[in-house]
Amino acid sequence: MNDDTQDWEKRYYELEKEFEEFAYVVSHDFYAPLRHISGFTQILMGELPELSEQQKLYEEMIIGSVKEAELSLDAILEYSRMNTDEKYFIDLDLSKIIESVQKKLRPHIEESDAQITLGDMPEKTLADEKLLTRALYCLLDNAITYQPEGQTPLIHISATQKGDKTIICIEDNGIGMKPESVPKAMIILRRLHGDDAYKGRGVGMSFAKKVAEIHGGILSYETEPGKGTKAYLELGKPLPQVSEKEKRSRLQINP
Amino acid sequence: MKPVEILLVEDNPADVLLAKHAFEKSKIINNLHVAEDGEKAMDFLFKKNGNESVPTPDLIMLDLNLPKIDGHTILETIKNTEKLRRIPIVIMSGSHAQSDIAKSYDLHANCYIVKPVNLSKLSEVTKTLDNFWFSMVTLPPKD
């Protein structure tokens, strides 16, 4: 390995470490004030003799806002953990993964009456089970959620393999997106729709994109407003895993 | 019935107040002792520096991020001390980090709870702790 590569590698692990520490600080220091705001509000409200409708509304607003912030923090943490958590890349049966995702989404599927069909599936897909499950959950959830009101979601999932690449396609008949909005929608917590229009958190696409990248692939879309969406989750050769010990030695930190 | 002695090691005054509130609502008669940093926790447990007459706790609720001596060090010290290592230790931390969780169990924490954001969830935690540690579980004998 030449010096340049080593320098870059060192910088990469330094940044990764920084990001990990950042996520730690976020989790420890931002959850605490939220806990206190919601806790003491509830205690205060419980101690007041009788609340007017207006006061009850204010309480709901505070608790609702805290919940929002908590969910956003959860999302940032989960996103950062995707990088740092240990991964296990093994040959998986994609149809079984999809089956488990459908089980998890059952209430949403039943409520929307979504019709999900499966196409060809490869026998084996090299991936981390937890991450792939999460990505497919997000993409399928989006396909069910972003639909014109009253329409039955029709979703088709298929997968093909080319060399060491697996490309999973999730096609829906939903509202679609402007192709130029796709990059924005892939940023964590960025939402294309107003708060009330769709009840998404703005995390699904960013999670799926991250999962694709960890697997050495990309997430891409074919979509037009009103013409449905095709999401392509491409899995390639997983990025090499580096153990904690190795990272430390590359950063020249003593254990 | 003798009240149960709980030691809460927590530096954040707001978290202490919330825990007190939750334990006041609990069915089990308890004495909640609070140590605001790692050093005070050690003094309490080793009955030093004015703590000569304090009781040995039946349960310790331990935060990780603490001034002076951090939670993992306290945990390690307790579990390496014959007189104290039987006391169940519940880690109550704001951290979701896998490394914190793994390290706590490696050091023989009895369980790890991420501090809940919602008050009703916190009450549920104290109720469950009460039920589990003081009704269901047979605690080790005290010397």
mmCIF file of C-alpha atoms in Angstrom:
data_model
loop_
_atom_site.group_PDB
_atom_site.id
_atom_site.type_symbol
_atom_site.label_atom_id
_atom_site.label_comp_id
_atom_site.label_asym_id
_atom_site.label_seq_id
_atom_site.Cartn_x
_atom_site.Cartn_y
_atom_site.Cartn_z
ATOM 1 C CA MET A 1 0.000 0.000 0.000
ATOM 2 C CA ASN A 2 1.422 3.442 -0.843
ATOM 3 C CA ASP A 3 1.481 6.376 1.559
ATOM 4 C CA ASP A 4 -1.385 8.214 -0.153
ATOM 5 C CA THR A 5 -3.782 5.310 0.264
ATOM 6 C CA GLN A 6 -2.761 4.955 3.865
ATOM 7 C CA ASP A 7 -3.373 8.655 4.513
ATOM 8 C CA TRP A 8 -6.828 8.452 2.971
ATOM 9 C CA GLU A 9 -7.638 5.343 4.895
ATOM 10 C CA LYS A 10 -6.553 6.954 8.137
ATOM 11 C CA ARG A 11 -8.677 10.021 7.350
ATOM 12 C CA TYR A 12 -11.638 7.742 6.588
ATOM 13 C CA TYR A 13 -11.402 5.964 9.931
ATOM 14 C CA GLU A 14 -10.917 9.276 11.722
ATOM 15 C CA LEU A 15 -14.110 10.611 10.157
ATOM 16 C CA GLU A 16 -15.961 7.425 10.990
ATOM 17 C CA LYS A 17 -14.807 7.744 14.603
ATOM 18 C CA GLU A 18 -15.876 11.388 14.689
ATOM 19 C CA PHE A 19 -19.293 10.468 13.337
ATOM 20 C CA GLU A 20 -19.667 7.756 15.956
ATOM 21 C CA GLU A 21 -18.797 10.208 18.728
ATOM 22 C CA PHE A 22 -21.194 12.755 17.275
ATOM 23 C CA ALA A 23 -24.024 10.221 17.330
ATOM 24 C CA TYR A 24 -23.146 9.351 20.916
ATOM 25 C CA VAL A 25 -23.325 12.980 22.014
ATOM 26 C CA VAL A 26 -26.613 13.425 20.190
ATOM 27 C CA SER A 27 -28.079 10.416 21.927
ATOM 28 C CA HIS A 28 -26.899 11.356 25.381
ATOM 29 C CA ASP A 29 -27.359 15.104 25.366
ATOM 30 C CA PHE A 30 -30.443 15.622 23.244
ATOM 31 C CA TYR A 31 -32.676 12.909 24.622
ATOM 32 C CA ALA A 32 -32.241 14.204 28.180
ATOM 33 C CA PRO A 33 -33.919 17.613 27.702
ATOM 34 C CA LEU A 34 -36.730 15.925 25.774
ATOM 35 C CA ARG A 35 -37.294 13.522 28.641
ATOM 36 C CA HIS A 36 -37.451 16.427 31.047
ATOM 37 C CA ILE A 37 -39.793 18.587 28.973
ATOM 38 C CA SER A 38 -42.292 15.792 28.483
ATOM 39 C CA GLY A 39 -41.927 14.382 32.024
ATOM 40 C CA PHE A 40 -42.428 17.621 33.903
ATOM 41 C CA THR A 41 -45.221 18.756 31.591
ATOM 42 C CA GLN A 42 -47.098 15.565 32.361
ATOM 43 C CA ILE A 43 -46.466 15.931 36.103
ATOM 44 C CA LEU A 44 -47.589 19.581 36.053
ATOM 45 C CA MET A 45 -50.729 18.793 34.101
ATOM 46 C CA GLY A 46 -51.506 15.895 36.424
ATOM 47 C CA GLU A 47 -51.301 18.197 39.424
ATOM 48 C CA LEU A 48 -53.541 20.948 38.071
ATOM 49 C CA PRO A 49 -57.107 20.564 39.376
ATOM 50 C CA GLU A 50 -59.023 20.876 36.149
ATOM 51 C CA LEU A 51 -57.773 21.635 32.693
ATOM 52 C CA SER A 52 -59.596 23.803 30.186
ATOM 53 C CA GLU A 53 -59.869 22.533 26.610
ATOM 54 C CA GLN A 54 -57.230 25.089 25.660
ATOM 55 C CA GLN A 55 -54.795 23.860 28.324
ATOM 56 C CA LYS A 56 -55.302 20.261 27.258
ATOM 57 C CA LEU A 57 -54.496 21.302 23.700
ATOM 58 C CA TYR A 58 -51.274 22.995 24.858
ATOM 59 C CA GLU A 59 -50.239 19.851 26.701
ATOM 60 C CA GLU A 60 -50.933 17.749 23.619
ATOM 61 C CA MET A 61 -48.829 20.153 21.560
ATOM 62 C CA ILE A 62 -45.839 19.879 23.904
ATOM 63 C CA ILE A 63 -46.027 16.092 24.156
ATOM 64 C CA GLY A 64 -46.578 15.795 20.387
ATOM 65 C CA SER A 65 -43.560 17.979 19.613
ATOM 66 C CA VAL A 66 -41.363 16.011 21.989
ATOM 67 C CA LYS A 67 -42.497 12.802 20.288
ATOM 68 C CA GLU A 68 -41.601 14.279 16.891
ATOM 69 C CA ALA A 69 -38.127 15.248 18.079
ATOM 70 C CA GLU A 70 -37.651 11.844 19.675
ATOM 71 C CA LEU A 71 -38.550 10.048 16.438
ATOM 72 C CA SER A 72 -36.159 12.257 14.475
ATOM 73 C CA LEU A 73 -33.364 11.531 16.946
ATOM 74 C CA ASP A 74 -34.163 7.812 16.737
ATOM 75 C CA ALA A 75 -33.822 8.070 12.963
ATOM 76 C CA ILE A 76 -30.458 9.873 13.120
ATOM 77 C CA LEU A 77 -29.165 7.284 15.562
ATOM 78 C CA GLU A 78 -30.376 4.353 13.497
ATOM 79 C CA TYR A 79 -28.766 5.909 10.416
ATOM 80 C CA SER A 80 -25.437 6.300 12.190
ATOM 81 C CA ARG A 81 -25.604 2.794 13.620
ATOM 82 C CA MET A 82 -25.981 1.387 10.110
ATOM 83 C CA ASN A 83 -22.377 2.514 9.586
ATOM 84 C CA THR A 84 -20.956 1.424 12.873
ATOM 85 C CA ASP A 85 -22.814 -1.774 13.822
ATOM 86 C CA GLU A 86 -21.155 -5.052 12.983
ATOM 87 C CA LYS A 87 -22.422 -6.628 9.778
ATOM 88 C CA TYR A 88 -22.690 -10.234 8.700
ATOM 89 C CA PHE A 89 -22.766 -10.801 4.967
ATOM 90 C CA ILE A 90 -24.164 -14.208 4.163
ATOM 91 C CA ASP A 91 -26.127 -15.850 1.353
ATOM 92 C CA LEU A 92 -29.791 -15.114 1.960
ATOM 93 C CA ASP A 93 -33.027 -16.359 0.464
ATOM 94 C CA LEU A 94 -34.567 -13.129 -0.823
ATOM 95 C CA SER A 95 -38.132 -14.501 -0.963
ATOM 96 C CA LYS A 96 -37.922 -15.374 2.729
ATOM 97 C CA ILE A 97 -36.712 -11.866 3.572
ATOM 98 C CA ILE A 98 -39.575 -10.338 1.595
ATOM 99 C CA GLU A 99 -42.008 -12.648 3.360
ATOM 100 C CA SER A 100 -40.763 -11.460 6.755
ATOM 101 C CA VAL A 101 -41.006 -7.818 5.660
ATOM 102 C CA GLN A 102 -44.595 -8.367 4.556
ATOM 103 C CA LYS A 103 -45.354 -9.877 7.942
ATOM 104 C CA LYS A 104 -43.964 -6.812 9.693
ATOM 105 C CA LEU A 105 -46.004 -4.552 7.442
ATOM 106 C CA ARG A 106 -49.185 -6.601 7.746
ATOM 107 C CA PRO A 107 -51.311 -3.906 9.469
ATOM 108 C CA HIS A 108 -50.338 -1.341 6.835
ATOM 109 C CA ILE A 109 -50.922 -3.825 4.003
ATOM 110 C CA GLU A 110 -54.341 -4.839 5.327
ATOM 111 C CA GLU A 111 -55.443 -1.282 6.004
ATOM 112 C CA SER A 112 -54.546 -0.145 2.482
ATOM 113 C CA ASP A 113 -55.659 -3.408 0.863
ATOM 114 C CA ALA A 114 -52.335 -3.433 -1.015
ATOM 115 C CA GLN A 115 -51.842 -6.204 -3.579
ATOM 116 C CA ILE A 116 -48.265 -7.416 -3.614
ATOM 117 C CA THR A 117 -46.969 -9.812 -6.275
ATOM 118 C CA LEU A 118 -43.562 -11.399 -6.528
ATOM 119 C CA GLY A 119 -41.604 -12.005 -9.720
ATOM 120 C CA ASP A 120 -38.430 -13.986 -10.260
ATOM 121 C CA MET A 121 -36.043 -14.193 -7.350
ATOM 122 C CA PRO A 122 -32.445 -15.391 -7.303
ATOM 123 C CA GLU A 123 -31.696 -18.424 -5.153
ATOM 124 C CA LYS A 124 -29.064 -16.676 -3.092
ATOM 125 C CA THR A 125 -28.359 -13.036 -2.328
ATOM 126 C CA LEU A 126 -25.224 -11.984 -0.470
ATOM 127 C CA ALA A 127 -26.278 -9.404 2.113
ATOM 128 C CA ASP A 128 -26.553 -8.487 5.766
ATOM 129 C CA GLU A 129 -29.960 -9.796 6.815
ATOM 130 C CA LYS A 130 -30.828 -7.004 9.232
ATOM 131 C CA LEU A 131 -29.889 -4.240 6.811
ATOM 132 C CA LEU A 132 -31.546 -5.814 3.777
ATOM 133 C CA THR A 133 -34.726 -6.390 5.781
ATOM 134 C CA ARG A 134 -34.694 -2.743 6.882
ATOM 135 C CA ALA A 135 -34.170 -1.445 3.340
ATOM 136 C CA LEU A 136 -36.953 -3.592 1.877
ATOM 137 C CA TYR A 137 -39.253 -2.612 4.731
ATOM 138 C CA CYS A 138 -38.663 1.070 3.945
ATOM 139 C CA LEU A 139 -39.144 0.700 0.206
ATOM 140 C CA LEU A 140 -42.271 -1.426 0.508
ATOM 141 C CA ASP A 141 -43.671 0.910 3.157
ATOM 142 C CA ASN A 142 -43.127 3.869 0.810
ATOM 143 C CA ALA A 143 -44.791 2.008 -2.073
ATOM 144 C CA ILE A 144 -47.891 1.470 0.076
ATOM 145 C CA THR A 145 -47.899 4.941 1.631
ATOM 146 C CA TYR A 146 -47.434 7.254 -1.341
ATOM 147 C CA GLN A 147 -50.662 6.505 -3.170
ATOM 148 C CA PRO A 148 -53.509 8.684 -4.426
ATOM 149 C CA GLU A 149 -56.358 8.645 -1.943
ATOM 150 C CA GLY A 150 -58.655 5.666 -2.291
ATOM 151 C CA GLN A 151 -56.461 3.792 -4.762
ATOM 152 C CA THR A 152 -55.495 0.172 -4.152
ATOM 153 C CA PRO A 153 -51.698 -0.057 -4.078
ATOM 154 C CA LEU A 154 -50.437 -2.553 -6.677
ATOM 155 C CA ILE A 155 -46.865 -3.532 -5.970
ATOM 156 C CA HIS A 156 -44.568 -5.909 -7.827
ATOM 157 C CA ILE A 157 -41.237 -7.056 -6.439
ATOM 158 C CA SER A 158 -38.654 -8.796 -8.587
ATOM 159 C CA ALA A 159 -34.911 -9.324 -8.598
ATOM 160 C CA THR A 160 -32.212 -10.111 -11.118
ATOM 161 C CA GLN A 161 -28.542 -10.990 -10.821
ATOM 162 C CA LYS A 162 -25.710 -9.795 -13.050
ATOM 163 C CA GLY A 163 -22.272 -11.003 -12.067
ATOM 164 C CA ASP A 164 -21.906 -10.295 -8.391
ATOM 165 C CA LYS A 165 -24.705 -7.704 -8.463
ATOM 166 C CA THR A 166 -28.274 -8.279 -7.339
ATOM 167 C CA ILE A 167 -30.830 -5.689 -8.396
ATOM 168 C CA ILE A 168 -34.130 -5.724 -6.533
ATOM 169 C CA CYS A 169 -36.946 -3.763 -8.150
ATOM 170 C CA ILE A 170 -40.016 -2.580 -6.267
ATOM 171 C CA GLU A 171 -42.601 -1.215 -8.635
ATOM 172 C CA ASP A 172 -45.736 0.604 -7.512
ATOM 173 C CA ASN A 173 -48.694 2.448 -9.019
ATOM 174 C CA GLY A 174 -48.388 5.338 -6.555
ATOM 175 C CA ILE A 175 -48.149 9.102 -6.906
ATOM 176 C CA GLY A 176 -44.565 9.042 -8.208
ATOM 177 C CA MET A 177 -41.999 11.814 -7.890
ATOM 178 C CA LYS A 178 -40.401 14.392 -10.132
ATOM 179 C CA PRO A 179 -37.109 12.762 -11.135
ATOM 180 C CA GLU A 180 -35.256 15.925 -10.045
ATOM 181 C CA SER A 181 -36.711 15.608 -6.512
ATOM 182 C CA VAL A 182 -35.277 12.126 -5.985
ATOM 183 C CA PRO A 183 -31.840 13.213 -4.694
ATOM 184 C CA LYS A 184 -33.488 15.542 -2.162
ATOM 185 C CA ALA A 185 -35.833 12.788 -0.971
ATOM 186 C CA MET A 186 -32.829 10.554 -0.325
ATOM 187 C CA ILE A 187 -31.441 12.901 2.333
ATOM 188 C CA ILE A 188 -32.304 11.826 5.835
ATOM 189 C CA LEU A 189 -35.365 13.561 7.353
ATOM 190 C CA ARG A 190 -36.048 15.493 4.123
ATOM 191 C CA ARG A 191 -39.639 15.139 3.115
ATOM 192 C CA LEU A 192 -41.184 16.025 -0.203
ATOM 193 C CA HIS A 193 -44.672 16.392 1.227
ATOM 194 C CA GLY A 194 -46.205 18.648 3.865
ATOM 195 C CA ASP A 195 -46.687 17.369 7.379
ATOM 196 C CA ASP A 196 -50.275 16.304 6.864
ATOM 197 C CA ALA A 197 -50.347 14.960 3.319
ATOM 198 C CA TYR A 198 -48.494 11.692 3.993
ATOM 199 C CA LYS A 199 -47.456 10.337 7.328
ATOM 200 C CA GLY A 200 -43.861 9.505 6.365
ATOM 201 C CA ARG A 201 -40.908 10.572 8.481
ATOM 202 C CA GLY A 202 -38.576 11.163 5.591
ATOM 203 C CA VAL A 203 -36.207 8.357 6.472
ATOM 204 C CA GLY A 204 -37.128 5.397 4.250
ATOM 205 C CA MET A 205 -35.226 6.379 1.118
ATOM 206 C CA SER A 206 -32.145 7.519 3.037
ATOM 207 C CA PHE A 207 -32.032 4.234 4.957
ATOM 208 C CA ALA A 208 -32.408 2.180 1.770
ATOM 209 C CA LYS A 209 -29.702 4.270 0.068
ATOM 210 C CA LYS A 210 -27.347 3.716 2.982
ATOM 211 C CA VAL A 211 -28.003 -0.042 2.905
ATOM 212 C CA ALA A 212 -27.267 -0.146 -0.846
ATOM 213 C CA GLU A 213 -24.001 1.750 -0.304
ATOM 214 C CA ILE A 214 -22.876 -0.526 2.516
ATOM 215 C CA HIS A 215 -23.441 -3.398 0.092
ATOM 216 C CA GLY A 216 -21.321 -1.673 -2.535
ATOM 217 C CA GLY A 217 -24.364 -0.752 -4.624
ATOM 218 C CA ILE A 218 -26.695 2.183 -5.242
ATOM 219 C CA LEU A 219 -30.366 3.066 -4.908
ATOM 220 C CA SER A 220 -31.941 4.474 -8.058
ATOM 221 C CA TYR A 221 -35.416 5.407 -9.235
ATOM 222 C CA GLU A 222 -37.499 5.498 -12.366
ATOM 223 C CA THR A 223 -40.443 7.716 -11.587
ATOM 224 C CA GLU A 224 -42.785 10.428 -12.869
ATOM 225 C CA PRO A 225 -45.557 12.224 -10.999
ATOM 226 C CA GLY A 226 -48.765 10.249 -11.444
ATOM 227 C CA LYS A 227 -46.987 7.387 -13.171
ATOM 228 C CA GLY A 228 -45.847 5.249 -10.270
ATOM 229 C CA THR A 229 -42.365 4.495 -9.083
ATOM 230 C CA LYS A 230 -39.760 1.848 -9.740
ATOM 231 C CA ALA A 231 -37.173 1.685 -6.970
ATOM 232 C CA TYR A 232 -34.006 -0.251 -7.777
ATOM 233 C CA LEU A 233 -32.016 -1.463 -4.799
ATOM 234 C CA GLU A 234 -28.694 -2.605 -6.158
ATOM 235 C CA LEU A 235 -26.482 -4.790 -4.005
ATOM 236 C CA GLY A 236 -22.932 -5.347 -5.142
ATOM 237 C CA LYS A 237 -19.831 -6.521 -3.409
ATOM 238 C CA PRO A 238 -20.122 -5.591 0.258
ATOM 239 C CA LEU A 239 -17.590 -3.058 1.544
ATOM 240 C CA PRO A 240 -14.794 -4.804 3.415
ATOM 241 C CA GLN A 241 -15.448 -5.101 7.115
ATOM 242 C CA VAL A 242 -12.796 -3.825 9.456
ATOM 243 C CA SER A 243 -12.710 -5.006 13.038
ATOM 244 C CA GLU A 244 -12.570 -2.545 15.912
ATOM 245 C CA LYS A 245 -9.040 -3.699 16.713
ATOM 246 C CA GLU A 246 -7.836 -3.203 13.164
ATOM 247 C CA LYS A 247 -9.407 0.255 12.990
ATOM 248 C CA ARG A 248 -7.587 1.217 16.141
ATOM 249 C CA SER A 249 -4.280 0.028 14.798
ATOM 250 C CA ARG A 250 -4.833 1.923 11.547
ATOM 251 C CA LEU A 251 -5.622 5.039 13.575
ATOM 252 C CA GLN A 252 -2.620 4.256 15.727
ATOM 253 C CA ILE A 253 -4.666 4.294 18.907
ATOM 254 C CA ASN A 254 -3.500 2.024 21.648
ATOM 255 C CA PRO A 255 -6.222 -0.283 22.924
ATOM 256 C CA MET B 1 -42.678 -4.728 55.872
ATOM 257 C CA LYS B 2 -39.174 -3.333 55.749
ATOM 258 C CA PRO B 3 -38.751 -0.744 53.028
ATOM 259 C CA VAL B 4 -36.426 -1.681 50.187
ATOM 260 C CA GLU B 5 -33.280 0.387 49.865
ATOM 261 C CA ILE B 6 -32.553 1.671 46.379
ATOM 262 C CA LEU B 7 -29.427 3.590 45.428
ATOM 263 C CA LEU B 8 -29.870 5.840 42.413
ATOM 264 C CA VAL B 9 -26.586 7.029 40.923
ATOM 265 C CA GLU B 10 -27.553 9.933 38.673
ATOM 266 C CA ASP B 11 -25.946 13.333 38.133
ATOM 267 C CA ASN B 12 -28.758 15.022 36.276
ATOM 268 C CA PRO B 13 -31.074 16.705 38.816
ATOM 269 C CA ALA B 14 -34.032 16.589 36.445
ATOM 270 C CA ASP B 15 -33.653 12.840 35.969
ATOM 271 C CA VAL B 16 -33.396 12.445 39.746
ATOM 272 C CA LEU B 17 -36.668 14.343 40.234
ATOM 273 C CA LEU B 18 -38.430 12.272 37.589
ATOM 274 C CA ALA B 19 -37.191 9.037 39.144
ATOM 275 C CA LYS B 20 -38.311 10.181 42.596
ATOM 276 C CA HIS B 21 -41.727 11.008 41.212
ATOM 277 C CA ALA B 22 -41.992 7.591 39.570
ATOM 278 C CA PHE B 23 -40.866 5.739 42.723
ATOM 279 C CA GLU B 24 -43.290 7.706 44.913
ATOM 280 C CA LYS B 25 -46.094 6.303 42.773
ATOM 281 C CA SER B 26 -44.825 2.763 43.155
ATOM 282 C CA LYS B 27 -46.529 0.230 45.414
ATOM 283 C CA ILE B 28 -43.362 -0.975 47.105
ATOM 284 C CA ILE B 29 -42.289 1.002 50.146
ATOM 285 C CA ASN B 30 -38.849 2.214 49.253
ATOM 286 C CA ASN B 31 -36.082 4.467 50.442
ATOM 287 C CA LEU B 32 -34.517 6.109 47.450
ATOM 288 C CA HIS B 33 -30.949 7.238 48.115
ATOM 289 C CA VAL B 34 -29.320 9.454 45.532
ATOM 290 C CA ALA B 35 -25.628 9.789 44.692
ATOM 291 C CA GLU B 36 -24.969 12.653 42.275
ATOM 292 C CA ASP B 37 -21.577 11.520 41.060
ATOM 293 C CA GLY B 38 -19.367 8.460 40.916
ATOM 294 C CA GLU B 39 -17.330 9.385 43.960
ATOM 295 C CA LYS B 40 -20.422 9.849 46.138
ATOM 296 C CA ALA B 41 -21.731 6.497 44.928
ATOM 297 C CA MET B 42 -18.498 4.791 45.984
ATOM 298 C CA ASP B 43 -18.592 6.564 49.375
ATOM 299 C CA PHE B 44 -22.161 5.365 49.900
ATOM 300 C CA LEU B 45 -21.406 1.775 48.907
ATOM 301 C CA PHE B 46 -18.197 1.551 50.925
ATOM 302 C CA LYS B 47 -19.765 3.503 53.823
ATOM 303 C CA LYS B 48 -17.031 6.111 53.848
ATOM 304 C CA ASN B 49 -16.822 9.875 54.375
ATOM 305 C CA GLY B 50 -19.899 10.402 56.504
ATOM 306 C CA ASN B 51 -21.791 7.376 55.144
ATOM 307 C CA GLU B 52 -20.885 5.078 58.014
ATOM 308 C CA SER B 53 -24.500 4.391 58.975
ATOM 309 C CA VAL B 54 -26.162 4.134 55.553
ATOM 310 C CA PRO B 55 -27.838 0.830 54.601
ATOM 311 C CA THR B 56 -26.435 -1.506 51.958
ATOM 312 C CA PRO B 57 -28.789 -1.078 48.979
ATOM 313 C CA ASP B 58 -31.032 -3.907 47.747
ATOM 314 C CA LEU B 59 -30.834 -2.554 44.217
ATOM 315 C CA ILE B 60 -28.608 -0.068 42.434
ATOM 316 C CA MET B 61 -29.779 2.029 39.530
ATOM 317 C CA LEU B 62 -26.691 3.292 37.781
ATOM 318 C CA ASP B 63 -26.209 5.923 35.085
ATOM 319 C CA LEU B 64 -23.112 5.521 32.893
ATOM 320 C CA ASN B 65 -22.072 9.058 32.069
ATOM 321 C CA LEU B 66 -21.140 10.424 35.491
ATOM 322 C CA PRO B 67 -18.749 13.031 36.842
ATOM 323 C CA LYS B 68 -15.594 11.988 38.718
ATOM 324 C CA ILE B 69 -15.936 8.198 38.338
ATOM 325 C CA ASP B 70 -17.881 6.857 35.356
ATOM 326 C CA GLY B 71 -20.596 4.240 35.583
ATOM 327 C CA HIS B 72 -18.631 1.393 34.002
ATOM 328 C CA THR B 73 -15.836 1.843 36.564
ATOM 329 C CA ILE B 74 -18.352 1.810 39.419
ATOM 330 C CA LEU B 75 -19.961 -1.298 37.962
ATOM 331 C CA GLU B 76 -16.591 -3.012 37.653
ATOM 332 C CA THR B 77 -15.622 -2.094 41.214
ATOM 333 C CA ILE B 78 -18.885 -3.385 42.660
ATOM 334 C CA LYS B 79 -18.704 -6.657 40.777
ATOM 335 C CA ASN B 80 -15.112 -7.146 41.939
ATOM 336 C CA THR B 81 -16.004 -6.525 45.567
ATOM 337 C CA GLU B 82 -17.124 -9.628 47.399
ATOM 338 C CA LYS B 83 -19.384 -7.749 49.808
ATOM 339 C CA LEU B 84 -21.192 -5.849 47.052
ATOM 340 C CA ARG B 85 -21.219 -8.021 43.968
ATOM 341 C CA ARG B 86 -24.518 -9.739 44.781
ATOM 342 C CA ILE B 87 -26.476 -6.495 44.624
ATOM 343 C CA PRO B 88 -28.464 -6.364 41.392
ATOM 344 C CA ILE B 89 -27.436 -3.446 39.207
ATOM 345 C CA VAL B 90 -29.807 -1.876 36.735
ATOM 346 C CA ILE B 91 -28.026 0.358 34.250
ATOM 347 C CA MET B 92 -30.227 3.348 33.409
ATOM 348 C CA SER B 93 -28.532 5.207 30.636
ATOM 349 C CA GLY B 94 -29.403 7.613 27.864
ATOM 350 C CA SER B 95 -26.978 5.816 25.597
ATOM 351 C CA HIS B 96 -28.162 3.497 22.829
ATOM 352 C CA ALA B 97 -24.574 2.720 21.836
ATOM 353 C CA GLN B 98 -23.931 -0.978 21.326
ATOM 354 C CA SER B 99 -20.481 -0.591 22.880
ATOM 355 C CA ASP B 100 -21.985 0.801 26.118
ATOM 356 C CA ILE B 101 -24.569 -1.963 26.267
ATOM 357 C CA ALA B 102 -22.084 -4.757 25.536
ATOM 358 C CA LYS B 103 -19.540 -3.387 28.004
ATOM 359 C CA SER B 104 -22.173 -3.169 30.742
ATOM 360 C CA TYR B 105 -23.156 -6.810 30.344
ATOM 361 C CA ASP B 106 -19.498 -7.838 30.063
ATOM 362 C CA LEU B 107 -18.990 -6.202 33.444
ATOM 363 C CA HIS B 108 -21.943 -8.229 34.814
ATOM 364 C CA ALA B 109 -24.678 -5.600 34.917
ATOM 365 C CA ASN B 110 -27.969 -7.345 35.714
ATOM 366 C CA CYS B 111 -29.848 -5.427 33.066
ATOM 367 C CA TYR B 112 -29.622 -2.375 30.838
ATOM 368 C CA ILE B 113 -32.469 0.061 30.350
ATOM 369 C CA VAL B 114 -32.377 3.041 27.999
ATOM 370 C CA LYS B 115 -33.991 5.950 29.845
ATOM 371 C CA PRO B 116 -37.468 6.314 28.392
ATOM 372 C CA VAL B 117 -38.507 9.696 27.024
ATOM 373 C CA ASN B 118 -42.119 9.377 28.075
ATOM 374 C CA LEU B 119 -43.198 9.718 31.709
ATOM 375 C CA SER B 120 -45.720 6.894 31.489
ATOM 376 C CA LYS B 121 -42.969 4.632 30.138
ATOM 377 C CA LEU B 122 -40.762 5.639 33.063
ATOM 378 C CA SER B 123 -43.533 4.716 35.504
ATOM 379 C CA GLU B 124 -43.841 1.415 33.678
ATOM 380 C CA VAL B 125 -40.103 0.847 34.158
ATOM 381 C CA THR B 126 -40.231 1.512 37.906
ATOM 382 C CA LYS B 127 -43.355 -0.625 38.264
ATOM 383 C CA THR B 128 -41.700 -3.466 36.386
ATOM 384 C CA LEU B 129 -38.493 -3.135 38.413
ATOM 385 C CA ASP B 130 -40.575 -3.252 41.591
ATOM 386 C CA ASN B 131 -42.510 -6.277 40.450
ATOM 387 C CA PHE B 132 -39.518 -8.131 39.168
ATOM 388 C CA TRP B 133 -36.830 -7.420 41.752
ATOM 389 C CA PHE B 134 -38.970 -7.118 44.855
ATOM 390 C CA SER B 135 -41.862 -9.545 44.252
ATOM 391 C CA MET B 136 -40.841 -12.141 41.734
ATOM 392 C CA VAL B 137 -37.145 -12.484 42.407
ATOM 393 C CA THR B 138 -35.637 -13.934 45.563
ATOM 394 C CA LEU B 139 -32.858 -11.529 46.424
ATOM 395 C CA PRO B 140 -29.503 -12.658 47.839
ATOM 396 C CA PRO B 141 -29.241 -12.723 51.646
ATOM 397 C CA LYS B 142 -27.809 -9.634 53.273
ATOM 398 C CA ASP B 143 -24.904 -10.073 55.639
#
